[in-house]
mmCIF file with all atom_site columns, C-alpha atoms in Angstrom:
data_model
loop_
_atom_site.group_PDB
_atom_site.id
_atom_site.type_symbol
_atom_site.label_atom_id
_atom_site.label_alt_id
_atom_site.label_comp_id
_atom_site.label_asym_id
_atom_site.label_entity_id
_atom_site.label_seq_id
_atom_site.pdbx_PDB_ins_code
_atom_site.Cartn_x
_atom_site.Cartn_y
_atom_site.Cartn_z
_atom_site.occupancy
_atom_site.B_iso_or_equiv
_atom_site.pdbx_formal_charge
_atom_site.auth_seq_id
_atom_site.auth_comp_id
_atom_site.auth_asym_id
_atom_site.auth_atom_id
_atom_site.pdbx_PDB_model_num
ATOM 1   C CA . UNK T 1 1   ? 13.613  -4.034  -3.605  1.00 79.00 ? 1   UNK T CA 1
ATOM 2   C CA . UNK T 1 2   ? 12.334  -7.648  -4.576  1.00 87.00 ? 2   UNK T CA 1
ATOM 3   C CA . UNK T 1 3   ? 15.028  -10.321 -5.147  1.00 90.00 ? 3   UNK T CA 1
ATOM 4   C CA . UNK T 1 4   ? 13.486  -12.256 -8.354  1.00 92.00 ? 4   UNK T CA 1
ATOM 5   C CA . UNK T 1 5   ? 13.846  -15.681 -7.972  1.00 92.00 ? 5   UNK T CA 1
ATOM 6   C CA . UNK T 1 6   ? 16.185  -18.408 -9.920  1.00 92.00 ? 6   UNK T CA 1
ATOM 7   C CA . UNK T 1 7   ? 14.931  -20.743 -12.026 1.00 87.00 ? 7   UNK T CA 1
ATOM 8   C CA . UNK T 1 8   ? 16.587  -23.799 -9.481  1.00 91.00 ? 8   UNK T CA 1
ATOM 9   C CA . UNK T 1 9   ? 14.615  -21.621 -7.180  1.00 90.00 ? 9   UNK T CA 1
ATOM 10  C CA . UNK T 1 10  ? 11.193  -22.009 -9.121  1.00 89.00 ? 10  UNK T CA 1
ATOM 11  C CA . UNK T 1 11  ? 11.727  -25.525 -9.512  1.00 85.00 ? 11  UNK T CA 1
ATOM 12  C CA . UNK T 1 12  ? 12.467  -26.463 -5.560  1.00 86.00 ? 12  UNK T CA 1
ATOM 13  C CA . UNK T 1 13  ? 9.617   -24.323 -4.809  1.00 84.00 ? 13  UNK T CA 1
ATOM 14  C CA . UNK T 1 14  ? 7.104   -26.278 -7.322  1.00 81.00 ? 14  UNK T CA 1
ATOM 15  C CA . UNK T 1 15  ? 8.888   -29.487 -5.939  1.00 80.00 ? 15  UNK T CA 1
ATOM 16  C CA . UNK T 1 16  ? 8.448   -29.061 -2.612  1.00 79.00 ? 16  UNK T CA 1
ATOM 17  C CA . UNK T 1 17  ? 5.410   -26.320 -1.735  1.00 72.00 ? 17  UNK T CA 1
ATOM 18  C CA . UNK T 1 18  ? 1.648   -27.376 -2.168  1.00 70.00 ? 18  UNK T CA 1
ATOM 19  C CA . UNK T 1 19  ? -0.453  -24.351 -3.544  1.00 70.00 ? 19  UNK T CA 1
ATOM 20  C CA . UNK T 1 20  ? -0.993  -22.352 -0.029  1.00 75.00 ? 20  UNK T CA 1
ATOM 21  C CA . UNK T 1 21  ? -1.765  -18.758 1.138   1.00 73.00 ? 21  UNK T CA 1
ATOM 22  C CA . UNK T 1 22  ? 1.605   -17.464 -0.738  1.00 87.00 ? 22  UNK T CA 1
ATOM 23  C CA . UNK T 1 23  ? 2.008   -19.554 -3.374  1.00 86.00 ? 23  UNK T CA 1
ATOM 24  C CA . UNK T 1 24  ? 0.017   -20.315 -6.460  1.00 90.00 ? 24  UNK T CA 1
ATOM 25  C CA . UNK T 1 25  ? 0.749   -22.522 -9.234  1.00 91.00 ? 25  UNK T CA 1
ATOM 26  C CA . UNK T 1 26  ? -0.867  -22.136 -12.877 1.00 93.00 ? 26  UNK T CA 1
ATOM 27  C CA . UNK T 1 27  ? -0.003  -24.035 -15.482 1.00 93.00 ? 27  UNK T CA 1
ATOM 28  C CA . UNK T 1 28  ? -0.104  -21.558 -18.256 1.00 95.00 ? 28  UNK T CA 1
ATOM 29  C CA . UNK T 1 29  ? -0.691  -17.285 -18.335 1.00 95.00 ? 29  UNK T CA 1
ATOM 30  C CA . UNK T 1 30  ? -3.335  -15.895 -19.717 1.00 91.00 ? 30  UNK T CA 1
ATOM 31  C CA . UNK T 1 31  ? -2.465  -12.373 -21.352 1.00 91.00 ? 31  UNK T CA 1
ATOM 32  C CA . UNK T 1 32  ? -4.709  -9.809  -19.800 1.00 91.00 ? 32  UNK T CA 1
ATOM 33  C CA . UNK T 1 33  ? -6.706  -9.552  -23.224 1.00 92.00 ? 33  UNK T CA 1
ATOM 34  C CA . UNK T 1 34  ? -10.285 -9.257  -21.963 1.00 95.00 ? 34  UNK T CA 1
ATOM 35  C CA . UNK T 1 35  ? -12.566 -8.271  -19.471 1.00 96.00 ? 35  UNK T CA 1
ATOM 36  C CA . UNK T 1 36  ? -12.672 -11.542 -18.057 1.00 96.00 ? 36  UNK T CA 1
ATOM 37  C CA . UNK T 1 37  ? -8.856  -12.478 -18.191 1.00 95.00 ? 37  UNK T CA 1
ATOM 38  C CA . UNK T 1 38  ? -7.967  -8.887  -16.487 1.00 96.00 ? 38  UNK T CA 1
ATOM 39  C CA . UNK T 1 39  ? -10.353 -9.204  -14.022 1.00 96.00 ? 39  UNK T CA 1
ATOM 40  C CA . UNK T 1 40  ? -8.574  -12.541 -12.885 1.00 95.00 ? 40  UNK T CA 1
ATOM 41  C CA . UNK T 1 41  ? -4.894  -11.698 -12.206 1.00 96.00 ? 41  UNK T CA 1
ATOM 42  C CA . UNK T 1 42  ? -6.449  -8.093  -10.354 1.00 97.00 ? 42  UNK T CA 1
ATOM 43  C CA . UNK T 1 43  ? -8.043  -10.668 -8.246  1.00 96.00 ? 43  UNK T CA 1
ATOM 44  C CA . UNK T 1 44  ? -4.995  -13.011 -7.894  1.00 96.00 ? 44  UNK T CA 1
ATOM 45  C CA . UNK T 1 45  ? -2.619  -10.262 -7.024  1.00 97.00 ? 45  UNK T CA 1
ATOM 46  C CA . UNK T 1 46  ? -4.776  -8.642  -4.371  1.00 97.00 ? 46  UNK T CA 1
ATOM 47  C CA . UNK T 1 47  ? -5.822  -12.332 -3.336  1.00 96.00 ? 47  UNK T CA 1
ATOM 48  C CA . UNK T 1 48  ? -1.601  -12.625 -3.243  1.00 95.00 ? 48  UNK T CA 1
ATOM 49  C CA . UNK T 1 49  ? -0.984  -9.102  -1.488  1.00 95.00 ? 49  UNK T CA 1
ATOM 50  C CA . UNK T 1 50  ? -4.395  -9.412  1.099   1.00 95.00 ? 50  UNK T CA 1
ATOM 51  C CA . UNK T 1 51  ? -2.538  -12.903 2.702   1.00 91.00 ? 51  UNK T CA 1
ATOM 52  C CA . UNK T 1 52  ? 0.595   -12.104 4.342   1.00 86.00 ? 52  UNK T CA 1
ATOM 53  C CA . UNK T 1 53  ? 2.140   -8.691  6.174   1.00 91.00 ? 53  UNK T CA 1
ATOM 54  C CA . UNK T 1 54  ? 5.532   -10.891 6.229   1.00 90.00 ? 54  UNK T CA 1
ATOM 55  C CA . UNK T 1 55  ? 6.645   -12.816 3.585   1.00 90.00 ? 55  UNK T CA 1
ATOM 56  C CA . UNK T 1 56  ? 6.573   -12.310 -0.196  1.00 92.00 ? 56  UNK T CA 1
ATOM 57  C CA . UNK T 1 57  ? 3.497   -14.246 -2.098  1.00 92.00 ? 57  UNK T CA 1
ATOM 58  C CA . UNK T 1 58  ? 4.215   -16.146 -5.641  1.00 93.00 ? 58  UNK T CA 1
ATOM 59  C CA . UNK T 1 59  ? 2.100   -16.638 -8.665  1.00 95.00 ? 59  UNK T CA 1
ATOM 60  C CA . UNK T 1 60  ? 4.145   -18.648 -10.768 1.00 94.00 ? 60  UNK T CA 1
ATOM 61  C CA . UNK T 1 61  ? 2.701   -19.700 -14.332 1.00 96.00 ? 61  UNK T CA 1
ATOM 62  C CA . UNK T 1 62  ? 4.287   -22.390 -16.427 1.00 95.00 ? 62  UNK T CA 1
ATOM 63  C CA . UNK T 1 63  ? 4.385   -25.315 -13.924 1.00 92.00 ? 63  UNK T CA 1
ATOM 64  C CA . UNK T 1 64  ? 3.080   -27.773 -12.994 1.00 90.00 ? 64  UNK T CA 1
ATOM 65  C CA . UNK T 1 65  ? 3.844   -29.866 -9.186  1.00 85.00 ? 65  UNK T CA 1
ATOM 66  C CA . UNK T 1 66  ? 1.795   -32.747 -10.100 1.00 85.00 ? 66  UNK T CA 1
ATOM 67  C CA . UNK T 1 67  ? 4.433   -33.694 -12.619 1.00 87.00 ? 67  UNK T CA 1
ATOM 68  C CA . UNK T 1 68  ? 7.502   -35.564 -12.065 1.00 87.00 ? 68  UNK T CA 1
ATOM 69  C CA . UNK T 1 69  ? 9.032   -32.834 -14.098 1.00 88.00 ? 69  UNK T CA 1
ATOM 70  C CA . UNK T 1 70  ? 7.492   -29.607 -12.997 1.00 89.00 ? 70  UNK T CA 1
ATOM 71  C CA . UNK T 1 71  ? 8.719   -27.228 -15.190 1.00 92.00 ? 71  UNK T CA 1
ATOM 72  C CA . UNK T 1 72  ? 6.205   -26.931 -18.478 1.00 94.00 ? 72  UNK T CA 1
ATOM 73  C CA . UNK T 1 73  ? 6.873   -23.532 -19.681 1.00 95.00 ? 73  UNK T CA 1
ATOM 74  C CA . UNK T 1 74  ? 4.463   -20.612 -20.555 1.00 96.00 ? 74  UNK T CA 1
ATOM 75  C CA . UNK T 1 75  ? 2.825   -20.470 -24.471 1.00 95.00 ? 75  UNK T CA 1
ATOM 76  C CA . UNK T 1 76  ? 3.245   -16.202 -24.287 1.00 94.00 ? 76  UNK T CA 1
ATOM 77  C CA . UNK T 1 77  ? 5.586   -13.567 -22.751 1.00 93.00 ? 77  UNK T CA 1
ATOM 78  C CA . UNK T 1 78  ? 4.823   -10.998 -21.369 1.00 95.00 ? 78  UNK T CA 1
ATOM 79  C CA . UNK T 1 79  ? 6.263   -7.553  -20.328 1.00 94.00 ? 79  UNK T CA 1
ATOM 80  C CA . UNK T 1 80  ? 6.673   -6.251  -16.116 1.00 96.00 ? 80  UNK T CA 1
ATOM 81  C CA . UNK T 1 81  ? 5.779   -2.850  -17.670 1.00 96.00 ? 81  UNK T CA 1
ATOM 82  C CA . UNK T 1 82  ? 2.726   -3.849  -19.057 1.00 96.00 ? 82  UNK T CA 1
ATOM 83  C CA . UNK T 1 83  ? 1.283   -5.244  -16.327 1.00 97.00 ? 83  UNK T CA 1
ATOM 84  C CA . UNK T 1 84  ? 2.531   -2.147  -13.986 1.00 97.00 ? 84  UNK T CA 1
ATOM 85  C CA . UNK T 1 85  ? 0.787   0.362   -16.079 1.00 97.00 ? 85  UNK T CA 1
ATOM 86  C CA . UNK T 1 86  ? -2.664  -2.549  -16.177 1.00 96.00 ? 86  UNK T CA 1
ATOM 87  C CA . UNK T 1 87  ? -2.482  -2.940  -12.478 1.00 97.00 ? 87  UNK T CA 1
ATOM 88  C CA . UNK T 1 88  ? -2.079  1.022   -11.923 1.00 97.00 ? 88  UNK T CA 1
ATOM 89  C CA . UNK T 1 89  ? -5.038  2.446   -9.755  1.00 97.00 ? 89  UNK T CA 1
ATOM 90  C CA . UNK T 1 90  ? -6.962  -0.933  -10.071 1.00 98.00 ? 90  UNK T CA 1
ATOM 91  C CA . UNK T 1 91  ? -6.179  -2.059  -6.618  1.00 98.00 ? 91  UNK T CA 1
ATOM 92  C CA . UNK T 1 92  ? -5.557  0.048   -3.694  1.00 97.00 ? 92  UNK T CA 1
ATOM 93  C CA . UNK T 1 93  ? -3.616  0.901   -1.961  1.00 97.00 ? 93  UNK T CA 1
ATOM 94  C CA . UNK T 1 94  ? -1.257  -0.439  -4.541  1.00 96.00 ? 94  UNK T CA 1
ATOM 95  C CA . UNK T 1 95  ? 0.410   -3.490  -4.087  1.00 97.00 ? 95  UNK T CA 1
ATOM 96  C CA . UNK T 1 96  ? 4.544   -3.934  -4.743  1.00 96.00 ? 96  UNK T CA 1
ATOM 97  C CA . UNK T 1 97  ? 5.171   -6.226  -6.995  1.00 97.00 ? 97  UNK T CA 1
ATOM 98  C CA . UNK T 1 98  ? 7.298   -7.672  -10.241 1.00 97.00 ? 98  UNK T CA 1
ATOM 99  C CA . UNK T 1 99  ? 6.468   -9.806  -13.043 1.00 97.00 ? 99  UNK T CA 1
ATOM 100 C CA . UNK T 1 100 ? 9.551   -11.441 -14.774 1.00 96.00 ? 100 UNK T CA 1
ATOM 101 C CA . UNK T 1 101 ? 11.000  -14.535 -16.421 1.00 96.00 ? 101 UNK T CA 1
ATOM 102 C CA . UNK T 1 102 ? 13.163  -17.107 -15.679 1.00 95.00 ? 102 UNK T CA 1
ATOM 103 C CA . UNK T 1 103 ? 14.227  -19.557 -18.167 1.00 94.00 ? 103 UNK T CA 1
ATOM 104 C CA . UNK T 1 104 ? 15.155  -23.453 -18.068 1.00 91.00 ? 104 UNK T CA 1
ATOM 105 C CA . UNK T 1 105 ? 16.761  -23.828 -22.026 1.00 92.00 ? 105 UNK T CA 1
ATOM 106 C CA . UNK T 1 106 ? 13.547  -23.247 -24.142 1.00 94.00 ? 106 UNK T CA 1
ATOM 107 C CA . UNK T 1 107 ? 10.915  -23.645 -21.346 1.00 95.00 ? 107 UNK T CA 1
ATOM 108 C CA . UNK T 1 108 ? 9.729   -20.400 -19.902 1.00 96.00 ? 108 UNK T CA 1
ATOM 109 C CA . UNK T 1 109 ? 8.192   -19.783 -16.757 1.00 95.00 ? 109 UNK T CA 1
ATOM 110 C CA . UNK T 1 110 ? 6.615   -16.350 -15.293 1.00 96.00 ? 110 UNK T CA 1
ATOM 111 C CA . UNK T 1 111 ? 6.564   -14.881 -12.342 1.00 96.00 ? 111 UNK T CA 1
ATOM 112 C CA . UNK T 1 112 ? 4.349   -12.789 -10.593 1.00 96.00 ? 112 UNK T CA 1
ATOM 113 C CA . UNK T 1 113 ? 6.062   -11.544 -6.822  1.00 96.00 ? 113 UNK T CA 1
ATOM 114 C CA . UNK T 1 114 ? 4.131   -9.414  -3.918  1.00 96.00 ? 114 UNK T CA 1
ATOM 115 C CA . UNK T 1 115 ? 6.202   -7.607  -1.429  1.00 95.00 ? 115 UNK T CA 1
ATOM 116 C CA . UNK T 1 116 ? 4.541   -8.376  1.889   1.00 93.00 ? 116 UNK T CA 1
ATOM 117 C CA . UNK T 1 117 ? 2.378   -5.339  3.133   1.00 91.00 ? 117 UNK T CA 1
ATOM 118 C CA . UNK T 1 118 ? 0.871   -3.857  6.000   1.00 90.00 ? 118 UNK T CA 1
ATOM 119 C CA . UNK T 1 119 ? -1.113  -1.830  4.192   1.00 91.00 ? 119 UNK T CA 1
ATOM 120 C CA . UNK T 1 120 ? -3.774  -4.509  3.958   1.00 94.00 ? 120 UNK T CA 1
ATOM 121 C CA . UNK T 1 121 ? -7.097  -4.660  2.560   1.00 96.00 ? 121 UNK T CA 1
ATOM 122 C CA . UNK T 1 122 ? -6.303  -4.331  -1.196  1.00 97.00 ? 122 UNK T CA 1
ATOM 123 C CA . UNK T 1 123 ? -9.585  -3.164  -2.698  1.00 97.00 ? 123 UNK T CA 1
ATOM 124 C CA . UNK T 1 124 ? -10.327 -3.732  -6.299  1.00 97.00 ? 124 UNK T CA 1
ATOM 125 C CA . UNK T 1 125 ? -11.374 -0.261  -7.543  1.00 97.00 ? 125 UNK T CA 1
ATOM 126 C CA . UNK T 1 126 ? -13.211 -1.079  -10.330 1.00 97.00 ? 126 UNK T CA 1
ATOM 127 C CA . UNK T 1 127 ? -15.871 -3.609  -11.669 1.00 97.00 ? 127 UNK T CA 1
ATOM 128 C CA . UNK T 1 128 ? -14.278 -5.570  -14.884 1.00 96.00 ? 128 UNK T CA 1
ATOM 129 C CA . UNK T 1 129 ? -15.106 -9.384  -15.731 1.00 95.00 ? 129 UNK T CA 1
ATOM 130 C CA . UNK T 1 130 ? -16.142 -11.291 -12.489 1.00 94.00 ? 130 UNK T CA 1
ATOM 131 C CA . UNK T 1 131 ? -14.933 -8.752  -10.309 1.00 95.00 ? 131 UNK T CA 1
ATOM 132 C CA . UNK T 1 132 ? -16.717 -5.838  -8.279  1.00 96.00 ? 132 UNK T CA 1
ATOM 133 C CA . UNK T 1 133 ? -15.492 -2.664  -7.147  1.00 97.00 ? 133 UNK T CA 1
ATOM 134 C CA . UNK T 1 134 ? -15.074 -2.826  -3.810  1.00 97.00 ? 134 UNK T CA 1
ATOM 135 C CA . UNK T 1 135 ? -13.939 -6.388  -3.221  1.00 97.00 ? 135 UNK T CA 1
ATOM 136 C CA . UNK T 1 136 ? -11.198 -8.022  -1.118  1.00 97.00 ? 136 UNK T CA 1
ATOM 137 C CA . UNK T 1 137 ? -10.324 -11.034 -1.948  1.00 97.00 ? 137 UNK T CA 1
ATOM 138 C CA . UNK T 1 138 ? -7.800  -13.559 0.356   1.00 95.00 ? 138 UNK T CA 1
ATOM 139 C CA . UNK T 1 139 ? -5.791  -16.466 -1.092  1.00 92.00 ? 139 UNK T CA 1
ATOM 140 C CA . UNK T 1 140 ? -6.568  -19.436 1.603   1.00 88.00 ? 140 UNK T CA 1
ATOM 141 C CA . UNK T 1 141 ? -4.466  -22.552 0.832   1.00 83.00 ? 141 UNK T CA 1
ATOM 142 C CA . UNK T 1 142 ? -5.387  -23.029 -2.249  1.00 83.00 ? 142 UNK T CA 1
ATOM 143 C CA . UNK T 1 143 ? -8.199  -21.004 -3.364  1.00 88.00 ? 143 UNK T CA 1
ATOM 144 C CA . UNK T 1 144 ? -8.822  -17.880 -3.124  1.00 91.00 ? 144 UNK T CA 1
ATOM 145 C CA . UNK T 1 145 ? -12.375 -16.317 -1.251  1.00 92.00 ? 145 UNK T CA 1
ATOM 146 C CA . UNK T 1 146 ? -13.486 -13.193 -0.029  1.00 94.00 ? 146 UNK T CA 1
ATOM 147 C CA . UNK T 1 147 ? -12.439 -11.163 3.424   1.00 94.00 ? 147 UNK T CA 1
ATOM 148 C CA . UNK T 1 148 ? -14.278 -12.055 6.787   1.00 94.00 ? 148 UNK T CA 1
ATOM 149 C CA . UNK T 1 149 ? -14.639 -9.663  9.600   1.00 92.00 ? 149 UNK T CA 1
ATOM 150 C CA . UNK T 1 150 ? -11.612 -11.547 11.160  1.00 91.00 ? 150 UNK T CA 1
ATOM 151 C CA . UNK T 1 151 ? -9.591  -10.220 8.323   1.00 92.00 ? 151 UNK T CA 1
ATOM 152 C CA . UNK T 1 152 ? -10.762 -6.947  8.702   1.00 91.00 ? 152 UNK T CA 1
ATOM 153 C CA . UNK T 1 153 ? -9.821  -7.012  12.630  1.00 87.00 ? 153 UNK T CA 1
ATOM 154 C CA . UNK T 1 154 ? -6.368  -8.230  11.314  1.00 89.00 ? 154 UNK T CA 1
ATOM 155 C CA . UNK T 1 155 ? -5.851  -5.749  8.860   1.00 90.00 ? 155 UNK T CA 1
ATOM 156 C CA . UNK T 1 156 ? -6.824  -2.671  11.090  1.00 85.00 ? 156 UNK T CA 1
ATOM 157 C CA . UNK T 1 157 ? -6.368  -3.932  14.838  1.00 83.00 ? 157 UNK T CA 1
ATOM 158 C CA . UNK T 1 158 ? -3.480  -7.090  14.358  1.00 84.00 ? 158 UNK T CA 1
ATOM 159 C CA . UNK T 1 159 ? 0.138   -6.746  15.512  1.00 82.00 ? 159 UNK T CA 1
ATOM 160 C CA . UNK T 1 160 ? 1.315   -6.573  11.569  1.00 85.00 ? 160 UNK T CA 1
ATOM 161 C CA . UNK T 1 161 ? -1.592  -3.774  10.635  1.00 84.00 ? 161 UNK T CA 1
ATOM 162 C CA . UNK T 1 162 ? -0.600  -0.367  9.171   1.00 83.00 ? 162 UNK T CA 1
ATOM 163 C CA . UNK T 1 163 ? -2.843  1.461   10.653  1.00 79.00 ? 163 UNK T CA 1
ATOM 164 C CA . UNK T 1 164 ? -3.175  0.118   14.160  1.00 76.00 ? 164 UNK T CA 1
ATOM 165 C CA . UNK T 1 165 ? -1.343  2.851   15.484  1.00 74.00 ? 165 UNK T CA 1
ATOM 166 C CA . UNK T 1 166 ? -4.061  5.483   13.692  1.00 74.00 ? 166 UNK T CA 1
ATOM 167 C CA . UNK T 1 167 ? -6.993  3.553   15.034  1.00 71.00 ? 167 UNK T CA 1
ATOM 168 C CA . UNK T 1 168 ? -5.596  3.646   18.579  1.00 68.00 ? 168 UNK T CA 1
ATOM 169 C CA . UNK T 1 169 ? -4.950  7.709   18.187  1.00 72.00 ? 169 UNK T CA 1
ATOM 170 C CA . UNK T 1 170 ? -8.578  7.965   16.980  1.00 69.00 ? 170 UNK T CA 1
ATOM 171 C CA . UNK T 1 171 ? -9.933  6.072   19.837  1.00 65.00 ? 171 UNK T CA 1
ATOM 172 C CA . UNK T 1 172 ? -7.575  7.970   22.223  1.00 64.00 ? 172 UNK T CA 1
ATOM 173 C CA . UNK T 1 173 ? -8.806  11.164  20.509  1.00 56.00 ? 173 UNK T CA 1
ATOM 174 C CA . UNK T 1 174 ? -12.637 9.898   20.968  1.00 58.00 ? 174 UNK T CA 1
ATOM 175 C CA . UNK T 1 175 ? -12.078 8.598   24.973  1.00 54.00 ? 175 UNK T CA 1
ATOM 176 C CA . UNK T 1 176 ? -10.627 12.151  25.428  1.00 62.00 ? 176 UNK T CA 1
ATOM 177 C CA . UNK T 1 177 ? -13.681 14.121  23.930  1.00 65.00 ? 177 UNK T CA 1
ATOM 178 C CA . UNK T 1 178 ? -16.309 11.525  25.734  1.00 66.00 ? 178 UNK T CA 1
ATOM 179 C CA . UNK T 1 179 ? -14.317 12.964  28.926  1.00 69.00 ? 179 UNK T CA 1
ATOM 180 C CA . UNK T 1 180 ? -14.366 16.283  28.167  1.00 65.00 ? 180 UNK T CA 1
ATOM 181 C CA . UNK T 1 181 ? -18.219 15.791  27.375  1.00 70.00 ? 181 UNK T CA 1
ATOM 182 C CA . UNK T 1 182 ? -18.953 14.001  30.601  1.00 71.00 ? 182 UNK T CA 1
ATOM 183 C CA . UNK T 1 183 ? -17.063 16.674  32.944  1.00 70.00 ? 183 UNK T CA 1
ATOM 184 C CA . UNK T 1 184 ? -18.905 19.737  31.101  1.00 75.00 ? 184 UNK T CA 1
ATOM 185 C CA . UNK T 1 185 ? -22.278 17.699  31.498  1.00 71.00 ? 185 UNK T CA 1
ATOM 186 C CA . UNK T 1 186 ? -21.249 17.505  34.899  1.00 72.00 ? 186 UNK T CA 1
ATOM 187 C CA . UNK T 1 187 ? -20.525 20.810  35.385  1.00 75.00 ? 187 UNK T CA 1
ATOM 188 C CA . UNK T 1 188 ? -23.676 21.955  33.498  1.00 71.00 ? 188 UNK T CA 1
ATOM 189 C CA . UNK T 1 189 ? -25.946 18.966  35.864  1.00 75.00 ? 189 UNK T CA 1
ATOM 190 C CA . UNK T 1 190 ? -23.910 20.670  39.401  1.00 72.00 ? 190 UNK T CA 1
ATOM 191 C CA . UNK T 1 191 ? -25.066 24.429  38.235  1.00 68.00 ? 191 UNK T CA 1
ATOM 192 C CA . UNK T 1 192 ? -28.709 23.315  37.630  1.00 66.00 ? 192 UNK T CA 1
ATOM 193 C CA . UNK T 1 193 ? -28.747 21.780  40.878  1.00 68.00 ? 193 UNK T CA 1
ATOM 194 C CA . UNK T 1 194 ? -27.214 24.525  42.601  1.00 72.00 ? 194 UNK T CA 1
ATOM 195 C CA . UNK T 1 195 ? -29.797 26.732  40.697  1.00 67.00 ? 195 UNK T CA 1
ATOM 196 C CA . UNK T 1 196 ? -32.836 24.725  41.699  1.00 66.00 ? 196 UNK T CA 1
ATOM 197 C CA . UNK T 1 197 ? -31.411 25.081  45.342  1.00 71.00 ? 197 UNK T CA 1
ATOM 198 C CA . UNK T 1 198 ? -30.618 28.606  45.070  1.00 68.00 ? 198 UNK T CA 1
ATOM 199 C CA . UNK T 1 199 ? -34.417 29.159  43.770  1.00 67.00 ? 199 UNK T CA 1
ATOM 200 C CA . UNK T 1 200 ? -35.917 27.044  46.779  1.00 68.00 ? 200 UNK T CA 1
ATOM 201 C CA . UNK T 1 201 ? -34.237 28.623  49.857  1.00 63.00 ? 201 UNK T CA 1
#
């Protein structure tokens, strides 16, 4: 279950954290009303989601750390069930997470929390705005860019992958049929040599 965060909480956070891997400040949020919009917070929360196996990622909208006070509020609310249903079967395997509010007197600020996962890559599953079916994207610092092939040994091969544990059964599964291949091609090499013999003497 995610713990949502305080609003003394958001502000210490904006205070003290530069935008990294799981944390990313925006000043404002942008309803999901178009292509291009939705398309953009698919991306940030499976940028969010594709960073860390261990500790929960942040996209936090109405702030701003450059300011001596950080806290500038969102212009438009929005709903955690709203953006459940939007986000259903866009990424997968689905990422956990919660949108809610947390209020400081009339200033709002959102909040967008990923459970840490180590069911990593996060595909987008669809093409919409910028986007491509297909696609992993990783939040690095402070941007966000697409998956290397270091990610992918990370996500399939690292200590904090899901599915080491399958890849190692497959491979044990393959080195035991490449055995049982070798010894019958053995066998079948020792009878044609024996035959050959057998046929000379």
């Amino acid at each position: 279950m995610i713990t949502k965060l305080t609003i003394d909480e958001v502000v210490k956070l904006a205070a003290s954290k530069p935008e990294q891997a799981v944390f990313d400040w925006k000043v404002d949020f942008a309803l999901p009303s178009d292509d291009e919009k939705k398309g953009e917070i698919l991306k940030d929360i499976a940028a969010i989601a594709n960073s860390s196996p261990i500790s929960y990622g942040f996209l936090i909208y109405g702030v701003d750390p450059r300011r001596p006070d950080p806290v500038v509020g969102i212009t438009t609310t929005y709903d955690d069930a709203k953006l459940q249903q939007f986000v259903a079967g866009k990424i997968l395997p689905a990422p956990e997470f919660l949108y809610y509010e947390v209020s400081m007197g009339p200033r709002v600020v959102a909040v967008i929390q990923v459970a840490p996962t180590r069911k990593r890559p996060h595909i987008i599953s669809l093409d919409i705005g910028k986007i491509r079916k297909g696609q992993i994207v990783v939040r690095r610092g402070s941007s966000t860019d697409g998956a290397t092939l270091q990610d992918l040994f990370d996500y399939f091969y690292g200590e904090n992958s899901a599915y080491f544990a399958q890849v190692r059964n497959r491979l044990g599964l393959d080195v035991q049929r490449q055995q049982a291949l070798t010894a019958q091609l053995a066998e079948l090499r020792l009878g044609a040599e024996r035959a050959e013999q057998d046929m000379w003497d």
